[in-house]
Amino acid sequence: MLNLIRAKFKTMIKSNTFWLALLVLIFVFALCVIVQSSSQSDSDFAISNDTVKFGLYIAVDRKLITLNDFVTSFGITFSSLISGVFLASFVAQDYNCGYIKNYFSLMKGRRNLWVANIACAIFMAFISIVLSYVLSLVLGYILVAGFSIDPPNQIIKTMFAGFLLLSATFTFVVCITSIFRSKVAGIVVLFILASGMILPFLEIILSTANISNLIEYSLSYQYAGILMFNADDAVKLGMISVIWTLLYNIIGCMVVIRQET
Amino acid sequence: MRETVVKLTQVSKEFRRVKALFGIDMNVYRGDIYGFIGQNGAGKSTTLKIITGLIRSTSGEIRLFNEDRGNYTAKRIGSLIENPGLFPNLSAFDNMDIRATAIGISDKKEIGDLLDLVGLDKDDKKKVKHYSLGMKQRLGIAMALIGTPDLLILDEPINGLDPEGIKEIREVIRYLNESRQITIIVSSHILGELSKIATRYGIIRSGVMIEEIDAAELQHKCRNYLSLTIDDIESGVVVLEQELLIKDYLVANRNELQIYDQTEGQAVSAVLAKHHINIEQMYYKKQDLETYFLEKIGGGEHA
């Protein structure tokens, strides 16, 4: 198992797409911070009280001052999309180019490949969170007037919750990509999940069984509420993420173990 | 007693409702170059995929190195099934390095040696997507050899190669078998090439193993013979044994006699006529490997 994990990490590091994804993330993050700081420093800037709409859009309608503000608003959201797209491409590549045969022919190859892909997903979550905090810190100090750092316990809670949320998201991406052997499938469900577009439909379905309150335990709901994230909600977010991570692991592993090529 | 490296017992495979293999029995012994022959769609790749673990059999038993299929160590088997699985945006060395890492091999020198063996430049940074089909096939073989496997499985390894490439692969296979004592299973529908290297053959047709035969036995079967169809086979055999001292013959059907001894047709007909044994048909049959295989796998009418 460790050998296969090493092999997958080696593949990731040797991949130009991995470095490109990190560069894109840095660029997009920096751009957002520049736009945000420039808007909120404008004397005409007004905070809107619009409710969060589902979907993918750019709006500058609240002030971001602290480190955690930037991480939750830009870091976790853009990381989930950019890193998630890379991860879908990375996992699907094995199937598309036929390299999967080299893994499936190994003893317990299917199971070990699943574990290796999840290890890569967790690594991406870790890198994304670290990058988010580093970029927020550097760019916040340079560009944002009145930038401040949250208390350490708040940072730790947010960091931990963000890491778990991204881990759950990326596990989901690996699961879907592996099941359908398609990066397109992984990317589509990633966008649907992270944008919250699935929530109205989920609400309708759950309300037919009078359990619409369960929607707040969905991953998509966590993304929808990320802009209003409070570090005190970290434990709840973390637990929800862990449960979804376990569930996607079970489903994905069961499917991959039975795959043939 | 020769050691059995691969033993398949009544292995079947069904895809959804389509049956691909019907109770295959297969025996590959240590030191064999096992030529696995069959037409396209006969079940060669399916069988080899089952051996390598890429697909699971529906029923039957698979034993590798006398162990149950699930317990064997992957390092002992190298395989190239259908097209080689390669990362297109990495170099040959990097592709090999990743596979070596996956099976726990850290010796970079071995990678260089294997690339040299198949005629590829270990320092070439060119991405595999720019390789020709022949170069990709060679790289696939090199990938299969990482970890010095005891068993090498090559599915149509000479597809897409030019004559020079085919010759090189043939020499690599021979070298691996003779110098490194690697047991090799090679599937192909190019009979001429297989017959130059195989020491044992398995012939498959429509998912059924028709025959397994050693090369020596096959040579024996593919000798030229004089075919006689006579009305009294028992008397005919006695007469020919006594008067023409014929020893090497086969009673093929109820009234067909195949004589492998060097003998003149005129002499045979004269002796039989003397003893009032009627000859309904007599002809001289030239048997070659290709004809033999084609008759077995179907397509003999095209021979």
XYZ file of N, CA and C in Angstrom, chain B residues 167-265:
297
model
N 11.770 -8.634 -35.167
C 12.969 -9.479 -34.963
C 13.605 -9.156 -33.612
N 13.666 -7.866 -33.273
C 14.280 -7.474 -31.997
C 13.482 -7.994 -30.814
N 12.181 -7.896 -30.900
C 11.341 -8.385 -29.805
C 11.494 -9.890 -29.663
N 11.562 -10.559 -30.795
C 11.743 -12.008 -30.774
C 13.040 -12.371 -30.072
N 14.095 -11.613 -30.360
C 15.400 -11.877 -29.741
C 15.374 -11.533 -28.256
N 14.650 -10.497 -27.886
C 14.532 -10.157 -26.471
C 13.826 -11.289 -25.731
N 12.762 -11.786 -26.327
C 12.006 -12.873 -25.693
C 12.895 -14.097 -25.519
N 13.617 -14.414 -26.562
C 14.503 -15.583 -26.498
C 15.579 -15.384 -25.430
N 16.141 -14.184 -25.386
C 17.181 -13.869 -24.402
C 16.637 -13.999 -22.983
N 15.465 -13.432 -22.761
C 14.877 -13.471 -21.421
C 14.622 -14.909 -20.981
N 14.174 -15.728 -21.916
C 13.869 -17.118 -21.585
C 15.126 -17.933 -21.346
N 16.132 -17.734 -22.206
C 17.334 -18.569 -22.101
C 18.285 -18.065 -21.022
N 18.490 -16.754 -20.958
C 19.487 -16.215 -20.020
C 18.924 -15.951 -18.633
N 17.678 -15.518 -18.562
C 17.127 -15.175 -17.255
C 16.089 -16.187 -16.774
N 15.909 -17.257 -17.549
C 14.968 -18.330 -17.180
C 13.574 -17.799 -16.862
N 13.131 -16.831 -17.625
C 11.790 -16.296 -17.413
C 10.815 -17.120 -18.249
N 9.727 -17.535 -17.620
C 8.658 -18.227 -18.342
C 7.825 -17.164 -19.041
N 7.512 -17.413 -20.292
C 6.852 -16.355 -21.076
C 5.610 -16.912 -21.751
N 4.529 -16.160 -21.643
C 3.309 -16.472 -22.406
C 3.164 -15.363 -23.444
N 3.112 -15.759 -24.694
C 2.981 -14.776 -25.776
C 1.730 -15.118 -26.574
N 0.848 -14.159 -26.685
C -0.315 -14.419 -27.529
C -0.131 -13.670 -28.841
N -0.575 -14.288 -29.899
C -0.456 -13.638 -31.194
C -1.321 -14.375 -32.192
N -1.670 -13.664 -33.256
C -2.295 -14.382 -34.370
C -1.332 -14.439 -35.556
N -0.090 -13.992 -35.334
C 0.936 -14.101 -36.378
C 1.695 -15.404 -36.142
N 1.228 -16.452 -36.815
C 1.709 -17.796 -36.533
C 3.188 -17.978 -36.864
N 3.618 -17.367 -37.955
C 4.999 -17.536 -38.376
C 5.978 -17.081 -37.309
N 5.690 -15.949 -36.691
C 6.588 -15.424 -35.670
C 6.581 -16.280 -34.418
N 5.398 -16.701 -34.015
C 5.304 -17.533 -32.818
C 6.048 -18.845 -33.002
N 5.934 -19.407 -34.176
C 6.532 -20.722 -34.390
C 8.052 -20.669 -34.310
N 8.616 -19.465 -34.426
C 10.078 -19.354 -34.345
C 10.585 -19.398 -32.914
N 9.717 -19.118 -31.962
C 10.213 -19.028 -30.577
C 9.490 -19.933 -29.590
N 8.245 -20.278 -29.858
C 7.448 -20.994 -28.852
C 7.957 -22.415 -28.637
N 7.900 -22.824 -27.384
C 8.272 -24.205 -27.047
C 7.030 -25.024 -26.737
N 5.933 -24.338 -26.619
C 4.675 -25.006 -26.270
C 3.550 -24.110 -26.787
N 2.437 -24.725 -27.170
C 1.358 -23.936 -27.742
C 0.043 -24.227 -27.045
N -0.766 -23.181 -26.974
C -2.153 -23.375 -26.562
C -3.016 -22.790 -27.659
N -3.960 -23.562 -28.137
C -4.781 -23.104 -29.257
C -6.208 -22.912 -28.750
N -6.700 -21.697 -28.907
C -8.042 -21.369 -28.405
C -8.940 -20.962 -29.564
N -10.187 -21.367 -29.446
C -11.154 -21.052 -30.505
C -12.504 -20.820 -29.855
N -13.054 -19.646 -30.104
C -14.380 -19.274 -29.581
C -14.516 -19.572 -28.090
N -13.481 -19.244 -27.339
C -13.544 -19.388 -25.886
C -13.275 -20.788 -25.373
N -12.896 -21.682 -26.270
C -12.626 -23.061 -25.860
C -11.166 -23.386 -26.182
N -10.465 -23.983 -25.216
C -9.088 -24.391 -25.480
C -9.151 -25.675 -26.299
N -8.706 -25.583 -27.534
C -8.794 -26.731 -28.439
C -7.698 -27.744 -28.133
N -6.496 -27.222 -27.926
C -5.370 -28.142 -27.761
C -4.221 -27.433 -27.082
N -3.485 -28.188 -26.271
C -2.193 -27.726 -25.767
C -1.173 -28.747 -26.239
N -0.081 -28.263 -26.788
C 0.850 -29.210 -27.402
C 2.265 -28.654 -27.351
N 3.225 -29.531 -27.083
C 4.625 -29.107 -27.106
C 5.070 -28.893 -28.540
N 6.079 -28.059 -28.694
C 6.570 -27.758 -30.041
C 7.096 -29.015 -30.732
N 7.779 -29.853 -29.962
C 8.345 -31.085 -30.543
C 7.234 -32.001 -31.042
N 6.201 -32.130 -30.232
C 5.062 -32.976 -30.602
C 4.346 -32.394 -31.827
N 4.298 -31.085 -31.861
C 3.655 -30.426 -32.988
C 4.442 -30.681 -34.269
N 5.751 -30.603 -34.156
C 6.594 -30.868 -35.337
C 6.346 -32.281 -35.847
N 6.212 -33.171 -34.861
C 5.966 -34.569 -35.210
C 4.638 -34.710 -35.956
N 3.646 -33.992 -35.501
C 2.316 -34.069 -36.122
C 2.279 -33.391 -37.482
N 3.169 -32.454 -37.679
C 3.118 -31.670 -38.913
C 4.046 -32.222 -39.989
N 4.378 -33.494 -39.880
C 5.197 -34.083 -40.942
C 4.318 -34.393 -42.142
N 4.993 -34.488 -43.280
C 4.276 -34.882 -44.499
C 3.901 -36.357 -44.408
N 2.831 -36.743 -45.065
C 2.429 -38.156 -45.031
C 1.686 -38.546 -46.294
N 1.612 -39.852 -46.489
C 0.849 -40.410 -47.595
C -0.497 -40.873 -47.031
N -1.572 -40.310 -47.567
C -2.897 -40.643 -47.058
C -3.556 -41.683 -47.958
N -4.040 -42.749 -47.311
C -4.710 -43.823 -48.069
C -6.099 -44.052 -47.492
N -7.073 -44.122 -48.390
C -8.415 -44.541 -47.964
C -8.668 -45.900 -48.607
N -8.735 -46.954 -47.756
C -8.878 -48.327 -48.286
C -10.084 -48.989 -47.649
N -10.572 -50.079 -48.288
C -11.817 -50.696 -47.818
C -11.594 -51.644 -46.631
N -10.372 -52.155 -46.474
C -10.109 -53.085 -45.365
C -8.851 -52.606 -44.647
N -9.044 -51.732 -43.664
C -7.905 -51.055 -43.020
C -7.047 -52.050 -42.242
N -7.683 -53.036 -41.598
C -6.922 -53.973 -40.753
C -5.987 -54.824 -41.597
N -6.503 -55.361 -42.638
C -5.669 -56.188 -43.538
C -4.603 -55.337 -44.203
N -4.969 -54.150 -44.597
C -4.036 -53.253 -45.262
C -2.840 -52.939 -44.391
N -3.089 -52.679 -43.113
C -2.007 -52.365 -42.172
C -1.057 -53.554 -42.044
N -1.605 -54.737 -41.926
C -0.769 -55.946 -41.762
C 0.097 -56.164 -42.995
N -0.523 -56.031 -44.138
C 0.204 -56.243 -45.406
C 1.346 -55.237 -45.552
N 1.068 -54.003 -45.272
C 2.090 -52.957 -45.442
C 3.219 -53.115 -44.420
N 2.866 -53.536 -43.216
C 3.904 -53.771 -42.200
C 4.820 -54.909 -42.623
N 4.225 -55.978 -43.179
C 5.018 -57.168 -43.490
C 5.827 -56.981 -44.769
N 5.229 -56.403 -45.765
C 5.885 -56.370 -47.059
C 6.717 -55.113 -47.300
N 6.287 -54.000 -46.771
C 7.061 -52.751 -46.975
C 7.735 -52.274 -45.685
N 7.575 -53.049 -44.607
C 8.204 -52.741 -43.307
C 7.835 -51.339 -42.807
N 6.589 -50.970 -43.034
C 6.133 -49.648 -42.583
C 5.841 -49.699 -41.091
N 6.449 -48.731 -40.363
C 6.244 -48.720 -38.898
C 5.559 -47.432 -38.428
N 5.920 -46.320 -39.072
C 5.430 -45.011 -38.606
C 4.163 -44.653 -39.374
N 3.031 -44.969 -38.792
C 1.776 -44.685 -39.464
C 0.697 -44.412 -38.427
N -0.420 -43.921 -38.898
C -1.532 -43.589 -38.008
C -2.829 -43.959 -38.697
N -3.692 -44.658 -37.988
C -5.038 -44.899 -38.501
C -5.885 -43.713 -38.054
N -6.129 -42.810 -39.003
C -6.770 -41.547 -38.635
C -8.281 -41.695 -38.462
N -8.920 -42.303 -39.405
C -10.375 -42.542 -39.328
C -10.618 -44.030 -39.507
N -11.879 -44.366 -39.677
C -12.250 -45.791 -39.790
C -11.519 -46.468 -40.955
N -11.320 -45.726 -42.031
C -10.653 -46.365 -43.167
C -9.594 -45.480 -43.808
N -9.030 -44.532 -43.022
C -7.935 -43.723 -43.538
C -6.644 -44.059 -42.820
N -5.636 -44.268 -43.614
C -4.316 -44.596 -43.086
C -3.358 -43.486 -43.488
N -2.619 -42.986 -42.528
C -1.616 -41.947 -42.818
C -0.235 -42.564 -42.591
N 0.571 -42.596 -43.638
C 1.890 -43.236 -43.550
C 2.956 -42.150 -43.533
N 3.725 -42.112 -42.441
C 4.757 -41.089 -42.293
C 6.125 -41.567 -42.774
N 6.293 -42.873 -42.876
C 7.572 -43.395 -43.399
C 7.743 -42.941 -44.837
N 9.000 -42.788 -45.202
C 9.291 -42.446 -46.606
C 8.938 -43.654 -47.456
N 7.976 -43.505 -48.330
C 7.568 -44.653 -49.132
C 6.970 -44.186 -50.452
N 7.136 -45.022 -51.457
C 6.618 -44.660 -52.782
C 5.158 -45.062 -52.877
N 4.350 -44.149 -53.406
C 2.939 -44.463 -53.577
C 2.723 -45.667 -54.499
